[in-house]
Tab-separated table of C-alpha atoms in Angstrom:
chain	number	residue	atom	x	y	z
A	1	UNK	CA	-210.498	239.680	198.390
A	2	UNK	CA	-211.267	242.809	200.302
A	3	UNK	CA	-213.279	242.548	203.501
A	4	UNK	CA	-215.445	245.455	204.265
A	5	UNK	CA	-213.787	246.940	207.531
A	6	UNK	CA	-217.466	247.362	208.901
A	7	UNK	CA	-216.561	250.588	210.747
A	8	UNK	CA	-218.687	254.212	210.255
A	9	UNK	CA	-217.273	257.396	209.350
A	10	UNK	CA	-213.981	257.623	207.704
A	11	UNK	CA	-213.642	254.037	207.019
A	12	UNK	CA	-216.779	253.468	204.759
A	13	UNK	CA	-214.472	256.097	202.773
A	14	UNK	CA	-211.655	253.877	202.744
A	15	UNK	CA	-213.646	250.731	201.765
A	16	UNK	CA	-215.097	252.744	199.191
A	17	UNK	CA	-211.655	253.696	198.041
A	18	UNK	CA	-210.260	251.016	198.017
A	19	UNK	CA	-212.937	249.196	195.902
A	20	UNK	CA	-212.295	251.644	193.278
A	21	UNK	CA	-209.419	250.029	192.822
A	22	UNK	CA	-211.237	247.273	190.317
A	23	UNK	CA	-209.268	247.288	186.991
A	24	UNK	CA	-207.120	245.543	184.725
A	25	UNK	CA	-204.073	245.103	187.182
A	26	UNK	CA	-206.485	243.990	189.907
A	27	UNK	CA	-209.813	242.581	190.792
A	28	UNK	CA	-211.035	243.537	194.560
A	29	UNK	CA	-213.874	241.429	195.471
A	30	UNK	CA	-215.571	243.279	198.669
A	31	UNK	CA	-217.231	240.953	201.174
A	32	UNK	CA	-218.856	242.695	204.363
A	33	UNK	CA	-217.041	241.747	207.699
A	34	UNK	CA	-220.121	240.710	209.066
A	35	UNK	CA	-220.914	237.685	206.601
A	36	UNK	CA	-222.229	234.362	207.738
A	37	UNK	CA	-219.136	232.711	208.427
A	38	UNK	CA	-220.548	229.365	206.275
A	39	UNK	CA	-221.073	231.607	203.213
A	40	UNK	CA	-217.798	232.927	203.656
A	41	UNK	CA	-215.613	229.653	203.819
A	42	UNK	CA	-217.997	228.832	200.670
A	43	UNK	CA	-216.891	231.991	198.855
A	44	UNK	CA	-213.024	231.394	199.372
A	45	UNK	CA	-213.538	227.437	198.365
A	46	UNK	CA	-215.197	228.880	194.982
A	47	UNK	CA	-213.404	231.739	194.464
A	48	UNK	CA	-210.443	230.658	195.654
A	49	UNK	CA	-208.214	234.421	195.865
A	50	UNK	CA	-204.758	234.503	196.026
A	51	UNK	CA	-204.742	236.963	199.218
A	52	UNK	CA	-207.408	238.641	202.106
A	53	UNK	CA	-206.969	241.556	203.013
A	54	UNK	CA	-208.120	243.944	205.827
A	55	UNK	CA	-208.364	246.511	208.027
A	56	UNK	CA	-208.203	245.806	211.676
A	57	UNK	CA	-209.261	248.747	213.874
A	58	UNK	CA	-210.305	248.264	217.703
A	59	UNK	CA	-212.474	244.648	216.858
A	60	UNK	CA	-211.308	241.760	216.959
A	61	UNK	CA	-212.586	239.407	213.858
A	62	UNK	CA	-211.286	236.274	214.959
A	63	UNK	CA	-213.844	233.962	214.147
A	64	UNK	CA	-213.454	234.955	210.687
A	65	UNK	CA	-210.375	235.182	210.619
A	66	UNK	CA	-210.148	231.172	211.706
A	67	UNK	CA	-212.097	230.396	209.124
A	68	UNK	CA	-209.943	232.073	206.519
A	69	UNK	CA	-206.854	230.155	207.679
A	70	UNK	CA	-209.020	226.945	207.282
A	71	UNK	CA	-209.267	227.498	203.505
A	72	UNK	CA	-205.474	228.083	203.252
A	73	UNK	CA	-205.775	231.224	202.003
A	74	UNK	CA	-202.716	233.787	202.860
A	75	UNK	CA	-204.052	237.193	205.249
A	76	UNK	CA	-203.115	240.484	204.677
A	77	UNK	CA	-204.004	242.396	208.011
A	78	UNK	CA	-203.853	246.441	207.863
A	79	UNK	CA	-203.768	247.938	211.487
A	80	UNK	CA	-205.078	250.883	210.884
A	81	UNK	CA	-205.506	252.188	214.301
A	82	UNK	CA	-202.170	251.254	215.703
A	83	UNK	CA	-200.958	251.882	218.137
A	84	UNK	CA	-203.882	253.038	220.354
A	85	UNK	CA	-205.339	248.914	219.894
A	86	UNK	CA	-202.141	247.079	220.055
A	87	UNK	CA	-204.088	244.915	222.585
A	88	UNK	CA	-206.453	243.681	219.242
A	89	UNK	CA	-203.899	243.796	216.981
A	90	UNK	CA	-201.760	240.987	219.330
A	91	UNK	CA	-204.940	239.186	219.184
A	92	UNK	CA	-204.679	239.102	215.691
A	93	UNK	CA	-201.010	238.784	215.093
A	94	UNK	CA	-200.928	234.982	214.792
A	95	UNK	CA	-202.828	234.794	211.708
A	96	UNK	CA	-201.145	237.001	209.749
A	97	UNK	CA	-199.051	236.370	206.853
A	98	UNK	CA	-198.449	239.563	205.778
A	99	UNK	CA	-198.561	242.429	208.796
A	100	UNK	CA	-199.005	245.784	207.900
A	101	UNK	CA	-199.108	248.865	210.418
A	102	UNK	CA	-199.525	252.330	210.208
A	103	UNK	CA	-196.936	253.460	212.790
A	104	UNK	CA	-193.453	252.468	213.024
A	105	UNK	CA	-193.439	252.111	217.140
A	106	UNK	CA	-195.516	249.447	216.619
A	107	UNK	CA	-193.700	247.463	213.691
A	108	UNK	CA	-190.269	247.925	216.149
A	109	UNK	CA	-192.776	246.076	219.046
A	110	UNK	CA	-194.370	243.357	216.827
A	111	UNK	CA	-190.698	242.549	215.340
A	112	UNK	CA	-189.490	242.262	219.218
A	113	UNK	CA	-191.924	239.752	219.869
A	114	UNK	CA	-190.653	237.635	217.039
A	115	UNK	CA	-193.045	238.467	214.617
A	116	UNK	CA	-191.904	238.467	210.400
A	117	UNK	CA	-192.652	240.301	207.239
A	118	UNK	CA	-193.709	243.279	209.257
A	119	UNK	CA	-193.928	246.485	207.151
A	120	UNK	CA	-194.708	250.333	207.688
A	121	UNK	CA	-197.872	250.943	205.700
A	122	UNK	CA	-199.304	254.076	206.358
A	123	UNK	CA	-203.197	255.047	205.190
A	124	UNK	CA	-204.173	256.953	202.488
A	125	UNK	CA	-205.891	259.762	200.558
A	126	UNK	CA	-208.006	260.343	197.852
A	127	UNK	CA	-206.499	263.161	195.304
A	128	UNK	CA	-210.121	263.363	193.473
A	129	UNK	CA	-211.153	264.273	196.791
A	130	UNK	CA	-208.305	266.526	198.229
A	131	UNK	CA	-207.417	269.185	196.661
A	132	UNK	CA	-206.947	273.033	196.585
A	133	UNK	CA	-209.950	275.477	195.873
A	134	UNK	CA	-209.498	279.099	195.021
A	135	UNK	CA	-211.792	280.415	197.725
A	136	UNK	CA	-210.916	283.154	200.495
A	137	UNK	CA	-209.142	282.046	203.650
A	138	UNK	CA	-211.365	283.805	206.126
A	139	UNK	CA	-210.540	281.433	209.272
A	140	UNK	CA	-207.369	281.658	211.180
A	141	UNK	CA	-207.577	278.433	212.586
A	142	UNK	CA	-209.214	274.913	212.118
A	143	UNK	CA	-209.061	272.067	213.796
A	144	UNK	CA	-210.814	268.700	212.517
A	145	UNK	CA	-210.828	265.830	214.712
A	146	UNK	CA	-212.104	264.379	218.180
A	147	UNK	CA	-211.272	266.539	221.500
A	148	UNK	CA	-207.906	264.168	222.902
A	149	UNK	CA	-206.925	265.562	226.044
A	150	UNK	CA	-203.513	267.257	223.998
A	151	UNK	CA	-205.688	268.831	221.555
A	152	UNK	CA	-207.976	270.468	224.336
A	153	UNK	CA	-204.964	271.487	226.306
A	154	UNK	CA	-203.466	273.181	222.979
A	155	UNK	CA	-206.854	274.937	221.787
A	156	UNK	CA	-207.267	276.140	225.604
A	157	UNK	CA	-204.106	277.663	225.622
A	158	UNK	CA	-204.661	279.253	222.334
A	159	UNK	CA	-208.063	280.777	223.301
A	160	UNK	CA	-206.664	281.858	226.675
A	161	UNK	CA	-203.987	284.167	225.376
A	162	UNK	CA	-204.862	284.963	221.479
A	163	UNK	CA	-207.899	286.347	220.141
A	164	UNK	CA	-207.686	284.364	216.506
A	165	UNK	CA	-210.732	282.658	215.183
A	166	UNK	CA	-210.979	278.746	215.405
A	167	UNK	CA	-213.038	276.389	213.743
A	168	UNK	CA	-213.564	273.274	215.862
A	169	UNK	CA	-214.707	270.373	213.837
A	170	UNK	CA	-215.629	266.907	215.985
A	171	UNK	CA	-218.143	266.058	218.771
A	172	UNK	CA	-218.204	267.270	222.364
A	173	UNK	CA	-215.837	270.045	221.326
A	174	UNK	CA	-218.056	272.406	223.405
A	175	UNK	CA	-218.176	270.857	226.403
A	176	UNK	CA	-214.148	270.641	227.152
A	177	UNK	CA	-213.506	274.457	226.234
A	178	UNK	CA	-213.545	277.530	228.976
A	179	UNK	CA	-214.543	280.849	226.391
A	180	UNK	CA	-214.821	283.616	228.049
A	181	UNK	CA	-217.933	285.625	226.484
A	182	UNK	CA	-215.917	288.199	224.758
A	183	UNK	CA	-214.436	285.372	222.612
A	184	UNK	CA	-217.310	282.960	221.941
A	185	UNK	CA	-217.829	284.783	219.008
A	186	UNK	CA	-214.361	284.003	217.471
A	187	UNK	CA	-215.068	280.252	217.916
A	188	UNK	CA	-217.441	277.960	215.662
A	189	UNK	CA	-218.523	274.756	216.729
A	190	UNK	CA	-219.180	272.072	214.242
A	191	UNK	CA	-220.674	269.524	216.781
A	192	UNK	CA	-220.804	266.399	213.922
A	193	UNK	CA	-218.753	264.438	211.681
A	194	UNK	CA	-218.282	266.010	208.360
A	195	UNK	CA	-217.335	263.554	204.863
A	196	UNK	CA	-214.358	264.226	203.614
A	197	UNK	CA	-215.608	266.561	200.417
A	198	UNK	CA	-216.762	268.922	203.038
A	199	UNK	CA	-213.866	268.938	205.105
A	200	UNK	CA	-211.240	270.102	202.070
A	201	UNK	CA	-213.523	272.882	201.841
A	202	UNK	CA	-212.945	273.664	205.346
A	203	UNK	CA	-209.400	273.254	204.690
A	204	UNK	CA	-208.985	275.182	201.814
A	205	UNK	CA	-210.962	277.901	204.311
A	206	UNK	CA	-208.095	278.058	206.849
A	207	UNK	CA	-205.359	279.870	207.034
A	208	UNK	CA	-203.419	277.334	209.297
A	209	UNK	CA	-204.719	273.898	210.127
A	210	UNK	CA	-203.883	272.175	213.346
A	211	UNK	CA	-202.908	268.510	213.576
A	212	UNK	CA	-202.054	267.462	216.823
A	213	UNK	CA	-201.357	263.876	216.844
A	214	UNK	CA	-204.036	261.590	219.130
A	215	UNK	CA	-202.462	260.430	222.396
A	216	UNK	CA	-200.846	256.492	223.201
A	217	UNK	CA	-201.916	257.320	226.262
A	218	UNK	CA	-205.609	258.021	226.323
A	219	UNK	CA	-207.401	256.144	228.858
A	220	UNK	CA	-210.059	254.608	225.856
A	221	UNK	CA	-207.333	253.001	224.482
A	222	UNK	CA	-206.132	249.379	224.507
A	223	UNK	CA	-202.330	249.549	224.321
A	224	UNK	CA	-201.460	247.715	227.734
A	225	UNK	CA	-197.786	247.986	226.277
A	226	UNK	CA	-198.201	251.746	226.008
A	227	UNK	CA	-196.254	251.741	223.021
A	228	UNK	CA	-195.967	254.971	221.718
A	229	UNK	CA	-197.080	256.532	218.188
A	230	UNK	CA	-194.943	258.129	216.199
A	231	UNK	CA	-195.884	258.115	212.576
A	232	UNK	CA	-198.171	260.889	210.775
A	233	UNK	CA	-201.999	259.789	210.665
A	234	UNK	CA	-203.664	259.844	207.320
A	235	UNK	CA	-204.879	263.672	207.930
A	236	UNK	CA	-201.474	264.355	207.360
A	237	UNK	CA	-201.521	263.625	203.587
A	238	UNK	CA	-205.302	264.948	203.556
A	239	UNK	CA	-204.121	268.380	204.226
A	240	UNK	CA	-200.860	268.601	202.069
A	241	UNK	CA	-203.357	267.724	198.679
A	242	UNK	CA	-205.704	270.647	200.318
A	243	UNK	CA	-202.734	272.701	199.519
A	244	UNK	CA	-203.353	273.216	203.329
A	245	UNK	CA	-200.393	274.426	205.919
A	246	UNK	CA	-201.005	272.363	208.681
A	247	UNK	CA	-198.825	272.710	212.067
A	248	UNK	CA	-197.888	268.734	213.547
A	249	UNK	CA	-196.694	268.124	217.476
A	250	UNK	CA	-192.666	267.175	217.081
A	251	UNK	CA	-193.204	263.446	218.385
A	252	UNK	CA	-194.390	262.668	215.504
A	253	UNK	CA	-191.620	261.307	212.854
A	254	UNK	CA	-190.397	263.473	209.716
A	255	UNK	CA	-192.007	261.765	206.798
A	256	UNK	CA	-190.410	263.324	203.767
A	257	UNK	CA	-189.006	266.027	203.868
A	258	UNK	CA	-186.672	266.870	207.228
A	259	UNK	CA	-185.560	270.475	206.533
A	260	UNK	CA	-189.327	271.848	205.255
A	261	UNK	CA	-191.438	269.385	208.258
A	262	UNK	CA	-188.929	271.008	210.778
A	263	UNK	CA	-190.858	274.275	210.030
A	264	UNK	CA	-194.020	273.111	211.005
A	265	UNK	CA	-193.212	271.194	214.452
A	266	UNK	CA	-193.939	272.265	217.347
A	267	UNK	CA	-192.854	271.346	220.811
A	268	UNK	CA	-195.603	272.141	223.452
A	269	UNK	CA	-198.759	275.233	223.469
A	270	UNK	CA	-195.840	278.193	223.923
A	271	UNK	CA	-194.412	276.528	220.662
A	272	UNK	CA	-196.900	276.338	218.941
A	273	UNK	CA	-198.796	279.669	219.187
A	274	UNK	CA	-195.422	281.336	218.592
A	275	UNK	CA	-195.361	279.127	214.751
A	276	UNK	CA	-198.825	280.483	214.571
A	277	UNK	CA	-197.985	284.448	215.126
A	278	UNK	CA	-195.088	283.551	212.845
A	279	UNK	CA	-196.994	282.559	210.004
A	280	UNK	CA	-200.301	283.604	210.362
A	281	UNK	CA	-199.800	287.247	208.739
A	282	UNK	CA	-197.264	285.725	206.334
A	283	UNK	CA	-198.978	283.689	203.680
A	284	UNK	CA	-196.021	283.259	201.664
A	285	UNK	CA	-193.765	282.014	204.029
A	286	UNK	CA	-196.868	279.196	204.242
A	287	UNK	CA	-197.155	279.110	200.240
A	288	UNK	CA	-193.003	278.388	199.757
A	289	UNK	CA	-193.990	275.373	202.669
A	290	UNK	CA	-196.949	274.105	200.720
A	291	UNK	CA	-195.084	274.237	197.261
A	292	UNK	CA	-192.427	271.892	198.600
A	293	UNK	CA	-194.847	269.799	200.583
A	294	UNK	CA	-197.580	269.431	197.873
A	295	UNK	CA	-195.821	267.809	194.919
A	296	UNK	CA	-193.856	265.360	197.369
A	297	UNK	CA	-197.165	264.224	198.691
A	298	UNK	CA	-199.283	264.038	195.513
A	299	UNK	CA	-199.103	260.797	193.693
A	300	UNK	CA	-197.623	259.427	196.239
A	301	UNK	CA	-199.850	258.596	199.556
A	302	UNK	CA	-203.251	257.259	197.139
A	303	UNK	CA	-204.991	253.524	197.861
A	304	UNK	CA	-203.673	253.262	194.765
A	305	UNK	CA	-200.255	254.051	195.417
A	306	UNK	CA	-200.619	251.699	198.506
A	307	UNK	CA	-202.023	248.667	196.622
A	308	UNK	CA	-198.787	248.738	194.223
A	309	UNK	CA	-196.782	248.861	197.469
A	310	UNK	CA	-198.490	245.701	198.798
A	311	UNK	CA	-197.612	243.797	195.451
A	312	UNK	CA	-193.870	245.098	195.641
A	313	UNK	CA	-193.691	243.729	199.066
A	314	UNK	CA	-195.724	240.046	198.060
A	315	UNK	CA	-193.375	239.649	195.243
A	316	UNK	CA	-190.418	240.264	197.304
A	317	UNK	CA	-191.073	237.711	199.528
A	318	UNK	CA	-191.739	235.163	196.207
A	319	UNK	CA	-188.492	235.313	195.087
């Protein structure tokens, strides 16, 4: 049983996703997080699955969450915002039989508390989704995402001393940004959140896409235990199935492929507009990248892909 994370934008992506999933192999029976509790605790007496799973972001579904562990039925808890919640996800902790995180800082913190079958469990991508596009890449630079203090501080510094064009995809972009008038034209605002069908085109549009990792540190977060991120986020794989080149801040942990990610790392704003002069005007030195990064990424990093992981890791601990 799958329980509808209940959050807006990217997520009602995943859930769809994920129930797409339905087939032979496996049966995903989606239930809305918001469901009277009662009709709930009825649906697990009739149905009686073998495992819950879901998502927990920055809410804190305890209620329901009691009422699962009433019925005896094992939890499968996916913290997919870790760890900029870490305060929710301790919340949660204690009813979790199987604990699955998206970033390793935080598996190394739960396991330090005492906490077992703890696993790294990144998020995913869609590959009908993300993909390349043979269109012309007339942007120099694009940026999708909300404006974390790090991302402002890179994009000002980029503005300030380049004169490439950005596209700046996320809200409130506009109001963090100093352009001097001579250079507004070089900068586009998309001032909304975009579905992800519209954002590989924007991908496929750019010549070099920047992914600066969101902060630990950002004052709306709840990590009391500032515990520090330092696995990719899921726009990671989005980008690679784009056939995208993508440049990543160099706290962020190699993934697969040391000697190739070690091109695309940067270190602070000097860094990182120097790896943009470098490849910018050399689109195959950003093709050989891609064709190394692409394949080890594709097939790989799916729901799918993640769902067989999850049974790997229940039958392991059935043995």
């Amino acid at each position: 049983m799958y329980i509808n994370s209940g959050y807006k934008g990217i997520y009602s992506y995943f859930d769809l996703w994920i129930k797409e999933l339905t087939s032979e192999q496996i049966n995903i029976i989606d239930i809305p997080v918001n469901i009277n509790l009662n009709i709930l605790k009825n649906i697990l007496l009739t149905i009686e699955p073998s495992f819950v799973l879901i998502m927990i972001g920055n809410k804190n579904p305890k209620q329901l969450l009691k009422i699962i562990k009433e019925t005896n039925v094992q939890i499968i808890t996916w913290f997919t915002e870790d760890p900029f919640y870490n305060d929710v996800s301790l919340e949660v902790l204690p009813y979790s039989d199987y604990i699955l995180s998206i970033d390793k800082s935080s598996c190394d913190f739960y396991s330090k508390l005492g906490y077992k079958n703890i696993h790294y469990f990144p998020l995913a991508t869609n590959e009908n989704v993300f993909k390349p596009i043979n269109i012309e890449k007339d942007i120099d630079l694009l940026l999708v995402g909300y404006p974390y203090p790090n991302r402002i501080k890179l994009i000002q510094s980029i503005i300030n001393s380049t004169n490439f064009s950005i596209v700046l995809i996320g809200k409130n972009w506009e109001k963090h940004l100093r352009i001097p008038n001579h250079k507004k034209r070089k900068i586009q605002f998309i001032n909304y959140w975009i579905p992800p069908n519209e954002v590989n085109i924007w991908y496929n549009k750019a010549k070099i896409i920047l992914n600066p990792h969101r902060e630990s540190t950002f004052h709306w977060n709840k990590n009391s235990d500032n515990v520090l991120n330092r696995s990719v986020n899921n726009r990671f794989f989005d980008i690679a199935l784009s056939g995208g080149f993508q440049l990543i801040n160099n706290e962020i942990d190699i993934f697969i492929d040391e000697k190739i990610e070690k091109l695309i790392r940067y270190s602070d704003e000097n860094s990182c507009i120097n790896l943009i002069k470098k490849y910018l005007n050399t689109p195959s030195y950003r093709q050989n990248i891609i064709n190394v990064l692409h394949p080890k990424i594709k097939g790989k990093n799916t729901f799918s892909n993640r769902i067989d992981n999850l049974f790997k890791i229940i039958e392991e601990k059935t043995k």
